[in-house]
XYZ file of C-alpha atoms in Angstrom:
772
model
C -0.307 0.054 -0.288
C 3.244 2.409 -0.062
C 3.437 4.051 -3.391
C 5.944 6.935 -5.475
C 4.283 9.203 -7.607
C 5.995 12.437 -9.699
C 4.515 15.411 -10.166
C 6.339 17.921 -12.087
C 10.628 17.339 -13.678
C 12.762 19.641 -14.719
C 16.485 19.707 -16.118
C 18.125 19.055 -12.671
C 14.572 18.843 -10.408
C 12.740 15.637 -9.787
C 9.051 16.493 -7.999
C 8.054 13.416 -5.583
C 4.948 12.523 -3.420
C 3.382 9.570 -1.682
C 0.674 8.751 0.683
C 1.221 8.334 4.950
C 2.306 4.966 5.768
C 1.075 4.109 9.388
C 3.641 3.926 11.934
C 6.563 5.286 9.949
C 8.100 8.017 11.798
C 10.405 9.261 8.988
C 10.922 8.742 5.105
C 14.162 7.958 3.182
C 14.543 8.559 -0.875
C 17.524 7.893 -2.760
C 18.236 9.203 -6.246
C 20.610 6.584 -8.086
C 22.117 7.648 -12.119
C 21.393 5.686 -13.975
C 24.480 4.554 -16.171
C 26.549 7.158 -14.680
C 28.543 5.813 -11.575
C 28.467 6.930 -8.611
C 26.012 9.969 -8.664
C 23.550 8.930 -6.401
C 21.431 11.844 -4.026
C 19.508 10.732 -0.584
C 17.396 13.014 0.835
C 15.344 12.347 4.709
C 11.421 13.974 5.556
C 9.750 14.346 8.472
C 6.527 12.056 9.193
C 4.516 15.198 8.541
C 6.447 15.916 5.186
C 4.093 13.499 2.435
C 6.386 15.046 -0.130
C 9.890 15.495 -1.393
C 11.727 17.670 -4.501
C 15.384 15.979 -5.716
C 17.480 18.937 -6.962
C 21.378 19.532 -8.229
C 20.481 16.284 -10.849
C 21.750 15.873 -14.017
C 20.032 17.125 -17.103
C 18.946 14.486 -19.678
C 19.585 10.881 -16.826
C 17.285 8.520 -16.038
C 17.553 8.167 -12.410
C 15.741 5.044 -10.067
C 14.463 6.426 -7.547
C 13.561 4.778 -4.005
C 11.521 6.126 -1.144
C 11.004 3.628 2.117
C 9.224 3.843 4.992
C 10.873 4.023 8.294
C 9.458 3.778 11.740
C 11.273 5.062 15.458
C 13.401 2.477 15.902
C 15.360 2.933 12.463
C 13.260 -0.326 10.888
C 12.168 0.271 7.378
C 7.989 -0.581 7.371
C 7.919 -0.065 3.384
C 9.940 0.238 0.222
C 9.042 1.591 -3.255
C 10.617 2.037 -6.269
C 10.460 4.260 -10.027
C 12.329 5.163 -12.850
C 11.946 8.407 -13.655
C 14.226 10.808 -16.376
C 15.068 14.888 -16.266
C 14.511 16.783 -18.542
C 16.982 18.044 -21.361
C 19.144 21.201 -20.039
C 18.548 24.548 -21.128
C 18.262 25.638 -24.771
C 20.055 29.434 -25.624
C 18.860 32.191 -27.967
C 21.490 32.950 -30.882
C 18.723 35.279 -32.508
C 15.036 36.677 -32.654
C 14.001 38.248 -35.601
C 10.867 39.219 -38.068
C 9.906 38.492 -41.294
C 6.299 38.631 -41.371
C 3.902 40.933 -39.441
C 1.941 38.002 -37.684
C 5.604 35.977 -36.510
C 9.133 35.946 -34.723
C 11.550 33.533 -35.797
C 14.232 32.287 -33.946
C 17.655 30.493 -33.936
C 19.246 28.415 -31.204
C 21.423 26.203 -30.740
C 20.577 22.275 -30.510
C 20.223 20.702 -26.860
C 21.514 16.712 -26.220
C 18.330 14.963 -25.523
C 15.918 16.756 -26.405
C 12.697 15.800 -28.560
C 11.212 19.222 -29.097
C 11.560 22.499 -28.219
C 8.557 24.868 -26.737
C 8.459 28.368 -28.214
C 6.855 30.934 -26.035
C 6.511 35.088 -27.312
C 4.949 37.879 -24.414
C 3.486 40.576 -24.694
C 2.372 42.020 -21.174
C 0.192 39.429 -19.838
C -0.193 37.071 -23.490
C 1.470 34.575 -23.947
C 1.865 32.184 -27.382
C 3.431 29.517 -27.373
C 4.149 26.343 -30.276
C 6.162 23.284 -30.428
C 8.541 22.940 -32.591
C 11.649 19.989 -33.271
C 14.446 21.891 -34.465
C 16.306 25.166 -34.919
C 14.710 27.023 -36.777
C 11.366 27.869 -35.373
C 8.573 30.557 -35.474
C 5.547 31.490 -33.619
C 2.488 32.837 -35.389
C -0.460 34.244 -34.817
C 0.729 37.617 -33.111
C 0.845 40.909 -33.824
C 1.933 43.294 -36.316
C 4.275 45.972 -35.061
C 4.615 44.536 -31.321
C 7.703 44.072 -29.295
C 7.774 40.804 -27.833
C 10.113 38.975 -25.036
C 10.899 35.288 -26.391
C 12.111 32.061 -24.307
C 12.787 28.714 -25.377
C 12.203 25.406 -23.746
C 13.757 21.769 -24.324
C 11.549 18.987 -23.658
C 11.713 15.119 -23.835
C 9.934 11.976 -22.482
C 10.864 13.215 -18.916
C 9.500 16.655 -18.762
C 10.344 20.586 -19.928
C 13.411 22.208 -19.436
C 13.510 25.594 -17.326
C 12.924 28.759 -19.490
C 15.777 30.228 -21.359
C 17.120 33.987 -20.938
C 14.558 35.810 -22.795
C 15.602 38.115 -25.929
C 13.650 40.378 -27.729
C 12.137 40.713 -30.682
C 9.344 43.065 -33.263
C 7.075 42.472 -35.381
C 7.110 43.989 -38.995
C 4.424 46.380 -40.270
C 1.108 44.752 -41.657
C 0.594 44.676 -45.343
C -1.412 46.943 -46.527
C -4.833 45.576 -47.797
C -5.848 46.995 -51.167
C -9.186 48.035 -52.858
C -8.656 47.503 -56.761
C -11.245 48.701 -59.311
C -10.565 49.703 -62.848
C -12.214 53.259 -63.861
C -11.921 52.807 -67.097
C -10.944 50.152 -69.685
C -6.300 51.788 -69.361
C -6.562 52.567 -65.386
C -6.448 50.780 -62.365
C -7.158 53.066 -58.833
C -5.370 51.597 -56.055
C -6.566 52.198 -51.993
C -6.114 50.928 -48.576
C -6.602 51.707 -45.087
C -3.657 52.966 -42.686
C -1.205 50.464 -41.689
C -0.299 50.906 -38.071
C 3.542 52.662 -37.656
C 3.992 52.818 -41.227
C 6.029 55.754 -42.423
C 5.310 55.242 -45.911
C 4.089 52.794 -48.545
C 5.321 51.209 -51.984
C 2.914 50.171 -55.052
C 3.837 48.553 -58.242
C 2.407 47.765 -60.893
C 3.343 44.486 -63.755
C 1.268 42.867 -66.570
C 0.519 39.197 -65.574
C 1.771 37.423 -68.671
C 5.225 39.315 -67.646
C 4.976 41.255 -70.817
C 6.018 45.197 -70.856
C 7.768 47.300 -67.939
C 7.048 47.402 -63.985
C 5.655 50.717 -62.952
C 6.304 51.476 -58.945
C 4.782 54.077 -57.607
C 6.385 55.698 -53.025
C 3.949 57.768 -51.602
C 2.391 58.269 -48.131
C -0.864 58.664 -49.567
C -3.279 55.692 -48.954
C -4.427 55.555 -53.170
C -3.048 55.587 -56.475
C -3.828 55.184 -59.535
C -2.304 54.568 -63.106
C -3.037 54.829 -66.291
C -1.970 54.200 -69.982
C -2.348 50.209 -69.001
C -3.662 48.246 -71.939
C -7.274 47.596 -71.689
C -8.706 43.757 -70.662
C -5.480 43.372 -69.647
C -4.595 41.366 -66.007
C -2.250 42.964 -64.315
C -0.572 42.459 -60.930
C -0.515 44.753 -58.075
C 1.856 44.376 -54.916
C 2.338 46.723 -51.966
C 3.896 47.467 -48.808
C 4.223 49.886 -45.885
C 7.924 50.505 -44.126
C 8.138 52.090 -40.516
C 10.568 55.208 -39.342
C 13.481 52.563 -39.713
C 12.481 52.341 -43.197
C 12.164 48.619 -42.627
C 9.537 47.379 -45.376
C 6.864 45.195 -43.498
C 4.359 42.342 -45.090
C 3.408 43.228 -48.785
C 0.192 42.316 -50.658
C -0.838 41.036 -53.927
C -3.272 41.730 -55.593
C -4.126 41.000 -59.544
C -6.952 42.877 -61.370
C -7.954 42.968 -65.103
C -8.919 46.509 -66.796
C -12.197 46.792 -67.607
C -12.692 45.846 -71.623
C -12.845 48.303 -74.653
C -16.076 48.793 -76.246
C -17.055 46.080 -78.371
C -17.491 47.042 -82.026
C -18.835 46.155 -85.829
C -22.433 45.298 -83.947
C -24.140 43.250 -85.999
C -28.458 42.530 -85.619
C -30.558 39.814 -87.752
C -33.771 39.506 -86.729
C -35.908 36.238 -86.703
C -39.513 37.108 -87.357
C -40.850 33.997 -86.707
C -39.814 34.204 -82.984
C -39.704 37.782 -82.316
C -36.113 37.178 -81.178
C -33.124 38.808 -82.610
C -29.570 37.371 -82.656
C -27.205 40.629 -82.515
C -23.179 39.643 -82.718
C -20.011 41.629 -82.871
C -16.155 41.663 -82.826
C -14.451 39.968 -79.925
C -13.337 42.603 -77.717
C -9.574 41.659 -75.422
C -9.915 40.979 -72.051
C -13.980 40.718 -71.878
C -15.174 37.655 -70.221
C -18.963 38.357 -70.867
C -21.106 40.388 -72.710
C -24.555 41.989 -71.972
C -26.652 42.865 -74.926
C -29.829 45.674 -74.373
C -32.897 46.086 -76.676
C -34.323 49.231 -75.310
C -37.763 50.586 -76.812
C -39.378 53.072 -74.705
C -39.345 52.184 -70.779
C -38.713 48.463 -72.306
C -35.450 47.032 -71.758
C -34.900 44.136 -72.667
C -31.410 41.863 -71.618
C -29.171 39.016 -72.944
C -26.069 38.365 -71.513
C -23.263 35.351 -72.912
C -19.527 35.268 -73.045
C -19.605 34.422 -76.412
C -19.448 37.104 -79.509
C -23.239 36.960 -80.107
C -26.292 36.814 -78.131
C -29.933 35.998 -78.648
C -32.262 38.724 -77.346
C -36.045 37.213 -77.085
C -39.371 37.779 -76.427
C -39.271 40.973 -78.778
C -42.916 42.720 -79.417
C -43.881 43.107 -82.921
C -44.441 46.635 -84.032
C -41.399 48.198 -82.215
C -38.345 49.936 -82.254
C -35.530 48.922 -80.332
C -32.240 50.585 -79.805
C -29.646 47.831 -79.636
C -26.423 48.144 -77.588
C -23.906 46.011 -76.489
C -21.498 46.675 -73.454
C -18.741 44.122 -72.786
C -17.846 43.254 -68.546
C -15.016 41.266 -67.069
C -14.012 41.237 -63.266
C -12.851 44.997 -63.327
C -16.431 46.454 -64.754
C -17.694 47.111 -67.643
C -16.583 48.828 -71.254
C -18.736 51.840 -72.536
C -22.039 50.996 -74.469
C -21.473 50.532 -77.727
C -23.357 53.517 -80.445
C -27.161 52.188 -80.222
C -28.288 50.370 -83.904
C -31.634 50.655 -84.388
C -34.106 47.457 -84.917
C -38.042 47.487 -86.056
C -39.623 44.495 -85.939
C -42.535 42.619 -87.259
C -45.992 43.812 -87.655
C -48.288 43.277 -84.704
C -51.488 41.158 -86.365
C -53.956 43.165 -87.699
C -56.777 43.671 -84.679
C -60.738 45.111 -84.710
C -60.970 42.696 -87.627
C -64.829 42.820 -89.087
C -66.463 40.100 -90.917
C -69.737 41.160 -92.356
C -71.708 39.938 -95.335
C -72.307 43.441 -97.348
C -74.783 41.374 -99.497
C -75.519 37.994 -99.983
C -72.766 35.404 -101.865
C -69.850 38.468 -100.778
C -67.803 38.900 -97.516
C -66.425 41.983 -95.742
C -62.826 41.942 -94.090
C -61.772 45.171 -92.573
C -59.530 45.817 -89.766
C -57.301 48.473 -88.079
C -54.113 49.992 -89.091
C -51.120 48.961 -87.080
C -47.707 50.123 -86.688
C -44.777 49.191 -89.576
C -47.551 47.403 -91.192
C -46.788 48.493 -95.499
C -48.858 45.773 -96.730
C -51.720 43.241 -95.768
C -52.675 39.233 -96.563
C -55.475 37.938 -95.620
C -56.493 34.129 -96.210
C -59.884 32.806 -95.942
C -59.670 28.916 -95.606
C -63.575 27.651 -96.048
C -64.306 24.336 -93.816
C -64.151 22.091 -97.836
C -60.338 22.923 -97.652
C -60.616 25.633 -100.054
C -58.318 29.104 -99.606
C -58.309 32.079 -101.083
C -56.325 34.970 -100.375
C -55.828 39.090 -101.156
C -53.229 41.174 -100.846
C -53.550 45.017 -100.157
C -51.904 47.877 -98.970
C -55.572 49.171 -97.877
C -57.951 47.737 -94.627
C -60.323 46.141 -95.940
C -60.650 42.852 -98.944
C -63.918 41.320 -100.461
C -64.245 37.581 -101.189
C -67.154 35.704 -102.436
C -68.791 33.362 -99.970
C -71.544 30.573 -100.231
C -74.482 29.114 -98.082
C -73.509 27.050 -95.599
C -69.841 27.094 -95.174
C -67.899 28.481 -92.330
C -65.039 30.583 -93.262
C -61.274 31.062 -91.279
C -60.249 34.597 -91.964
C -56.766 35.024 -90.799
C -54.798 38.208 -91.145
C -51.318 39.495 -91.502
C -49.330 42.040 -91.628
C -45.937 42.457 -93.327
C -42.906 45.219 -94.051
C -39.091 44.497 -94.527
C -38.637 42.683 -91.151
C -41.109 40.217 -92.166
C -44.615 38.789 -91.784
C -46.822 39.760 -88.440
C -47.276 36.997 -85.817
C -50.097 34.586 -85.899
C -53.101 37.045 -84.783
C -56.387 35.784 -83.756
C -58.399 32.814 -86.470
C -61.983 34.662 -87.312
C -64.772 32.056 -88.186
C -67.707 33.685 -89.920
C -70.465 31.144 -90.789
C -72.958 32.305 -93.915
C -75.969 31.151 -93.358
C -77.187 28.170 -93.640
C -78.905 26.326 -97.448
C -82.540 26.696 -97.888
C -83.970 22.826 -97.301
C -84.637 21.480 -100.528
C -86.956 17.858 -101.932
C -89.522 19.408 -99.199
C -92.035 16.765 -98.526
C -95.201 16.590 -96.826
C -97.548 13.341 -96.225
C -100.780 13.548 -94.569
C -100.985 11.499 -91.286
C -104.621 12.503 -90.190
C -106.862 16.115 -90.193
C -104.600 17.427 -87.636
C -101.580 16.362 -88.404
C -98.824 16.520 -91.575
C -94.834 14.555 -92.188
C -92.575 17.149 -93.434
C -89.466 15.392 -94.759
C -86.643 17.889 -96.857
C -83.329 16.698 -98.220
C -80.262 17.748 -95.395
C -78.501 21.202 -95.915
C -74.907 21.953 -95.590
C -74.507 24.224 -92.540
C -77.523 23.251 -90.875
C -77.249 22.578 -86.833
C -81.430 22.740 -86.999
C -84.384 22.953 -88.864
C -87.529 24.703 -88.111
C -91.202 24.283 -89.728
C -93.183 26.508 -90.026
C -97.485 26.276 -91.326
C -99.205 29.136 -91.965
C -103.100 28.706 -92.641
C -106.688 28.650 -91.065
C -106.523 31.494 -88.177
C -102.969 30.876 -87.148
C -99.851 28.901 -87.271
C -98.146 26.040 -86.151
C -94.534 25.972 -85.373
C -91.725 22.677 -85.233
C -87.978 22.961 -84.145
C -85.924 19.537 -85.110
C -81.977 19.078 -85.683
C -83.039 15.683 -87.975
C -84.454 16.559 -92.041
C -87.983 15.374 -90.849
C -90.825 17.244 -88.676
C -94.156 16.092 -87.702
C -96.688 18.956 -87.160
C -99.800 18.288 -85.279
C -102.230 20.127 -84.161
C -103.303 21.305 -87.552
C -106.733 22.175 -88.774
C -108.602 19.585 -90.372
C -109.612 20.569 -94.621
C -107.185 23.201 -94.326
C -104.656 24.380 -97.206
C -101.361 25.700 -94.978
C -98.410 27.197 -96.760
C -95.477 24.788 -95.047
C -92.006 26.764 -95.112
C -88.513 24.723 -93.738
C -85.906 27.255 -92.697
C -82.695 25.769 -91.634
C -80.539 26.823 -88.382
C -77.465 27.842 -87.234
C -76.535 29.249 -83.811
C -73.948 30.930 -85.496
C -75.788 32.834 -88.416
C -78.899 31.673 -87.030
C -81.775 31.244 -89.282
C -82.069 31.496 -93.312
C -85.387 33.687 -93.732
C -85.563 33.153 -97.609
C -86.206 30.117 -97.746
C -89.484 29.195 -100.405
C -93.298 28.143 -99.203
C -94.817 24.947 -100.092
C -99.115 24.890 -100.159
C -100.032 21.395 -98.748
C -103.634 20.371 -97.403
C -104.952 18.816 -94.289
C -106.795 15.828 -95.045
C -110.358 16.191 -94.416
C -112.206 16.383 -90.850
C -113.724 13.306 -89.101
C -117.201 13.022 -90.409
C -120.036 13.223 -87.249
C -123.281 11.111 -87.670
C -125.977 12.814 -86.946
C -128.596 9.970 -86.613
C -129.730 6.325 -88.249
C -133.033 5.734 -90.267
C -134.416 2.503 -90.860
C -136.374 2.429 -94.349
C -137.231 -1.020 -93.960
C -135.758 -4.539 -92.368
C -133.063 -4.072 -94.885
C -132.192 -0.777 -95.910
C -130.800 1.962 -93.508
C -130.203 5.364 -93.859
C -126.969 6.999 -92.611
C -126.899 10.559 -91.839
C -123.857 12.979 -91.075
C -122.660 16.703 -91.070
C -120.952 17.612 -93.913
C -118.022 19.402 -92.609
C -115.477 19.513 -95.295
C -114.958 21.962 -98.778
C -114.479 18.835 -101.330
C -114.928 15.095 -99.494
C -116.473 11.652 -100.629
C -117.752 9.914 -97.598
C -117.375 6.485 -96.965
C -119.791 4.853 -94.205
C -118.802 1.149 -93.047
C -121.224 -1.350 -91.373
C -118.974 -3.728 -89.671
C -120.474 -6.813 -87.778
C -119.677 -10.473 -87.478
C -122.028 -10.860 -90.130
C -119.218 -9.020 -92.420
C -118.694 -4.975 -93.782
C -121.596 -3.415 -95.693
C -120.289 0.104 -97.414
C -122.509 3.058 -98.973
C -120.486 5.711 -100.835
C -121.996 9.617 -101.170
C -120.465 13.131 -101.632
C -123.307 14.880 -99.720
C -124.796 14.221 -96.125
C -126.241 10.740 -96.572
C -126.369 7.469 -97.560
C -128.268 4.309 -97.491
C -126.851 0.656 -96.538
C -129.294 -2.101 -98.319
C -129.199 -5.972 -97.747
C -128.271 -5.936 -94.266
C -128.610 -9.400 -92.458
C -131.523 -8.871 -89.766
C -130.734 -10.213 -86.334
C -127.457 -8.568 -86.628
C -125.206 -5.670 -84.059
C -123.292 -3.435 -86.556
C -120.481 -0.173 -85.360
C -121.153 2.098 -88.092
C -118.713 4.569 -88.729
C -117.911 7.080 -91.240
C -114.899 8.614 -92.962
C -114.241 11.416 -95.557
C -111.591 11.085 -98.714
C -110.045 13.926 -100.727
C -107.105 14.080 -102.595
C -105.450 15.566 -99.676
C -105.811 11.729 -98.082
C -108.174 10.316 -95.633
C -110.310 11.738 -92.460
C -109.732 9.949 -88.996
C -113.521 7.403 -88.911
C -116.136 9.172 -86.750
C -117.229 8.166 -83.413
C -119.059 4.783 -84.075
C -122.381 4.504 -83.558
C -123.818 1.125 -82.883
C -126.699 -0.545 -85.247
C -128.884 -3.486 -84.662
C -131.606 -5.174 -87.476
C -134.253 -6.575 -86.294
C -134.722 -10.192 -85.610
C -134.803 -12.656 -88.320
C -138.618 -14.246 -88.566
C -138.015 -17.865 -87.990
C -137.906 -20.388 -90.763
C -140.414 -22.809 -89.922
C -143.950 -23.345 -87.932
C -145.873 -26.009 -86.872
C -149.139 -25.875 -85.322
C -150.538 -29.210 -83.814
C -154.080 -29.192 -81.878
C -153.861 -30.574 -78.747
C -157.247 -30.772 -78.045
C -160.397 -29.579 -78.984
C -159.820 -25.432 -77.757
C -156.165 -26.146 -77.562
C -153.268 -25.464 -80.678
C -149.419 -26.479 -80.086
C -147.392 -23.775 -82.051
C -143.409 -24.685 -82.359
C -141.281 -22.686 -85.317
C -137.220 -22.673 -85.454
C -135.221 -20.101 -83.691
C -135.044 -16.661 -85.206
C -131.674 -14.928 -85.373
C -131.260 -12.039 -82.891
C -134.751 -12.750 -81.223
C -135.099 -13.230 -77.438
C -138.668 -13.627 -77.084
C -141.720 -14.163 -79.573
C -145.494 -13.071 -80.022
C -147.727 -15.837 -81.418
C -151.475 -14.942 -81.818
C -154.550 -16.702 -84.233
C -157.304 -14.882 -85.403
C -160.353 -15.058 -86.763
C -164.026 -13.403 -86.743
C -164.818 -15.487 -83.740
C -162.161 -14.832 -81.872
C -157.987 -14.406 -80.879
C -155.453 -16.554 -79.234
C -151.933 -15.215 -78.690
C -148.907 -16.872 -76.995
C -145.729 -14.091 -75.527
C -142.580 -16.284 -74.593
C -138.985 -16.837 -74.097
C -139.555 -20.368 -75.597
C -140.096 -21.513 -79.422
C -143.003 -22.610 -79.014
C -146.624 -22.251 -77.371
C -150.048 -23.417 -76.450
C -153.093 -21.458 -77.376
C -155.787 -22.264 -76.050
C -159.574 -20.826 -76.176
C -159.766 -22.251 -80.301
C -162.448 -22.899 -81.646
C -163.694 -25.974 -83.837
C -163.859 -25.744 -87.428
C -162.553 -22.876 -88.143
C -159.715 -20.994 -90.352
C -157.475 -18.998 -88.467
C -154.719 -15.892 -89.718
C -151.295 -17.445 -87.998
C -148.391 -14.202 -86.770
C -145.164 -14.118 -85.101
C -143.272 -11.505 -83.838
C -139.799 -12.228 -83.327
C -138.243 -9.371 -80.769
C -134.868 -8.788 -79.931
C -133.256 -8.162 -76.646
C -133.795 -4.464 -76.963
C -137.012 -4.255 -77.864
C -136.578 -4.396 -82.033
C -139.241 -6.752 -83.496
C -139.888 -8.155 -86.332
C -143.683 -9.022 -87.462
C -144.001 -12.463 -89.463
C -146.472 -13.842 -91.207
C -146.971 -17.833 -92.071
C -150.108 -19.610 -94.004
C -153.481 -19.462 -92.336
C -154.608 -22.409 -90.081
C -158.000 -24.529 -89.795
C -158.784 -25.766 -86.497
C -159.658 -29.626 -86.737
C -163.903 -30.068 -87.059
C -165.682 -30.292 -84.290
C -166.395 -33.602 -82.050
C -169.969 -35.453 -82.446
C -172.193 -35.090 -79.584
C -175.362 -36.783 -78.085
C -173.001 -40.062 -78.600
C -175.355 -43.064 -77.914
C -174.271 -47.051 -77.854
C -176.904 -49.600 -78.567
C -176.676 -52.746 -78.763
C -176.866 -55.832 -81.451
C -177.052 -59.150 -80.511
C -174.282 -60.659 -78.534
C -171.445 -59.297 -80.531
C -172.800 -56.512 -82.485
C -172.805 -52.674 -81.141
C -174.635 -49.507 -83.017
C -173.052 -46.194 -82.620
C -175.173 -42.812 -82.917
C -174.335 -39.068 -82.648
C -175.589 -35.550 -83.333
C -173.145 -34.176 -86.122
C -171.846 -30.797 -86.160
C -172.074 -30.246 -89.783
C -173.401 -32.329 -91.812
C -170.707 -32.093 -94.712
C -167.905 -33.650 -92.187
C -167.228 -37.503 -92.153
C -167.029 -39.521 -88.715
C -165.243 -42.599 -88.194
C -165.599 -44.941 -85.196
C -163.394 -46.532 -82.900
C -163.779 -49.379 -80.559
C -160.568 -50.148 -78.626
C -160.435 -52.972 -76.184
C -158.136 -56.403 -74.826
C -159.485 -58.675 -77.801
C -159.016 -56.513 -80.731
C -159.551 -52.825 -82.177
C -162.211 -52.526 -84.711
C -163.404 -49.167 -87.278
C -166.420 -48.178 -88.414
C -167.096 -45.879 -90.831
C -170.403 -44.868 -91.758
C -171.450 -43.688 -94.930
C -171.840 -40.145 -96.190
C -174.226 -37.829 -94.272
C -175.059 -41.114 -91.692
C -174.850 -40.048 -87.723
C -174.617 -44.082 -87.181
C -171.970 -46.415 -87.578
C -172.513 -50.522 -86.471
C -169.748 -52.520 -85.530
C -170.726 -56.364 -85.467
C -168.739 -59.633 -84.755
C -166.936 -58.538 -81.842
C -165.840 -60.616 -78.957
C -168.364 -60.491 -76.374
C -167.541 -60.354 -72.715
C -164.962 -57.777 -72.874
C -164.809 -54.120 -72.054
C -164.336 -51.282 -75.403
C -163.663 -47.791 -75.499
C -165.735 -46.239 -78.063
C -164.414 -43.221 -79.811
C -166.650 -41.189 -82.747
C -164.103 -38.440 -84.391
C -164.518 -36.475 -87.290
C -162.294 -37.069 -90.574
C -159.633 -34.617 -91.291
C -159.262 -33.930 -95.828
C -155.827 -35.477 -94.980
C -157.473 -38.859 -93.911
C -155.819 -38.133 -90.061
C -158.409 -39.378 -86.750
C -158.337 -36.921 -83.789
C -158.208 -38.013 -80.936
C -159.326 -35.774 -78.200
C -162.819 -36.720 -78.905
C -164.841 -37.926 -76.006
C -164.743 -42.029 -74.932
C -167.309 -44.040 -73.782
C -167.009 -46.971 -72.425
C -169.079 -50.241 -73.313
C -169.384 -53.417 -71.595
C-alpha cells in the first residue's frame, strides 16, 4: 500500500509525492543515476512531510528513485521504487527576428536529448506558445509591429527544461489591404487603409504575363491611380508599408484586370418567326461576358453571354428597339456601343370585322398597325378551299356561299417579315335552304314533312301558316311532324335552316299543302225497311267523298256519298253493327267518325208447325229466329183471337174454336225491343167432335153407335179399342150412326167417334165412351 508518484520534472529537479504510511516516523528517498557511476542523492523527510524535491540532478539523465518508510526504531516498514528521467538542458537563443507581421523566427543551438522545443512569445500578460522540433522555429499568431519577449524550453519524455534567458524581437508592419478597381479600360485605381506604425508605402504594377515594364510608386498617401494601361489585361499589383527605420513590412499582392474596350462592328439579325434578334460583334480583349440591351421606351430587354453573339428573345411586334452591347470582366464594364436601330415585324391586325355586305359576298376589314406596309388576308372554307387577298388598304372582298364556315386570318408585312398569327376568325354564312320538301298527310291534324339535309344547318324550323294561325316545329333531323293543325285546311309549309352562328335563313320558299278532311259526325241512323238503313252525317269538308261502313260479325257493308247521307242495303236481320264514316279527298283520308251502334230487327223463324192438342187447344212450335229473344204468336179469326208471348220456341194456344179458319202471325222481338212481324200460311182448326154419342147393343156380338153431327159435311169415324181387339167403322157420307158387328163378347171397349180430316188423320181428343 506504499507508492511513489512524480508531479513535476525539470532539467535538474524531480518533484515527488507519496501517501502517509501507518507507523512511519520518517521517510528516506534515494535517487541513483542510471548509466552514471558514483552519482546518487539521499534525502530524509519527517513523517509530516508527504512530498519532496530532488535537486542538483544531471539533465537528460534517468534516475532510479527509491522511497522507504522508517519507524522510530529505524526499521524499514515499506519501500517502493520508480524510474524517472530529468528534462534536457536549458537551450540558449542565438537570434530572434520577424519577417512577417504575425510571426517571429528564433534560432538556437541544439540541446542533447531534446525531442522538441517550446517557443514562447510574451506581450505583457499574453502568451503565444509554439512547439517545434528543431532550430530555427517560428512563433505565429502574433500582432504586427509589436515588441515581444522570446524564450525557449527543451522537451523530452521526462519533461520540460526551465525557460532560457529571453530575447526581445519586434514583428514587422502589416501589409496594406488593397481595394483595386478599373475605372476605365486603360486605368487601375488602388486604395488602402492606413497601416499601424507605417511611415510610407510602396506600390508596384506589372502585366501578369510579364510583358511590358513594371510601374512602381512610393507614397505616404493611401491611394494611387495607374493610367495608360492596356484594356482588358490582367495586372499584378504588389504593395507594402515601411516604418520610420525604413524596414519593409508584409507585402500584399492583388491581381486586377482592366475593364474591356467597347465592342465593335455590332450586327443585328432579326428572326421574324420567333420575334427575337441575333446580335453579334467583334470580340474584345479581356472581356469575360457581354450584355446586350434592347430598349424600346421604358421597356428594356437584356441578353448576357460569354461569346461574341447573343439572342434577344421576347421582342414585341410593331416596335422599334435600340440595341447596344457592353463588355464586362471582373474589373467592370466597357462603355456601351452606339445604339443600332431594329424595327420588328408589325403586330397582327386587330379590330377585324367580317360581314356580308350583300348575299354571296364577304367584306373583311381591320385597323392599321405600326410598321405595317401591306396586308394579306387568307380565307379558308371548311371544305379545304383557300383564297387570299393582298392589299395595302384595310379591307378585302371575298365571294361566299351559303352553309359554309370560313376561317379568316389577317397578316401585316414589312421589311422585317410577316406579323405573328393573330386571332383566327371564323364566319359562318347562313345555312342553305332545305330542298326536296315533301309533306305526307298523317291525319286531319297532322302532317309529316321531310326534306333533304343541307350544308351548314344545325337545326331546322318548320312553320305551317293557314287557317287562323300558325304551327312551328323545331328539329335537328331532316323531318318534322306538324300536329295540332286544322283538318281540311290548306297550309303554306316553310322549312327554315338554322345555325347557332348565323341564325335562321328566312329566305326559303314555302310549299302549299292541304290537310286531310275532317272526321264526319254521324247525326242519326234511320231504318227505311228491315234491310235498308239510311245514315245521316254533318258535312264539314269543302270537297270530300264520304264512305260509311257497317261492321259486324256478319261482315262489312259500305255506302258512298258526296252529300251528307247514304243508304246501307241488304243488311242481314238479327245482326249488330258498328257504323262509322270517313271522308276522303285528294289530300288524304280523315280519321273515322265516332262509331254508332246499329241493330237490325231479328229474323223470322224459317219453320212454324201447328198441332191441335185438344179441340180447344193448339200447340205452335217454330225454329229459332236470329237476334230474337222473345216471341209473340197469335191466331186470329172472326170468332176470336188466341195469343202467346214466350221466351221459348213453342207455345200452347187455348180457346180455339173447332172448325174455324185462323190467320197465323208471329212477332220476333230482340233484346233491345226491336221486333219483326212474321206472317205464315193460314191455319184451320179441326172439325168439332160429335155430340150426343149413344151406344146400342146389336145382339151378343154387335153394337150401334149414334151421334149428333156438328156439320153435315163432316165425315166421322168410329173406333172401338178393347183387350181382345180394335175395330173401326166408317159410315156412309151423310149418316150419323155406324154398326160394328162380330166383336168378341165379354170385353170392355172404349168407343170414340171422331171427325175425319181432309188428310185422313183421325183426331184423338174426342170424348170416349165405355161399353161393356
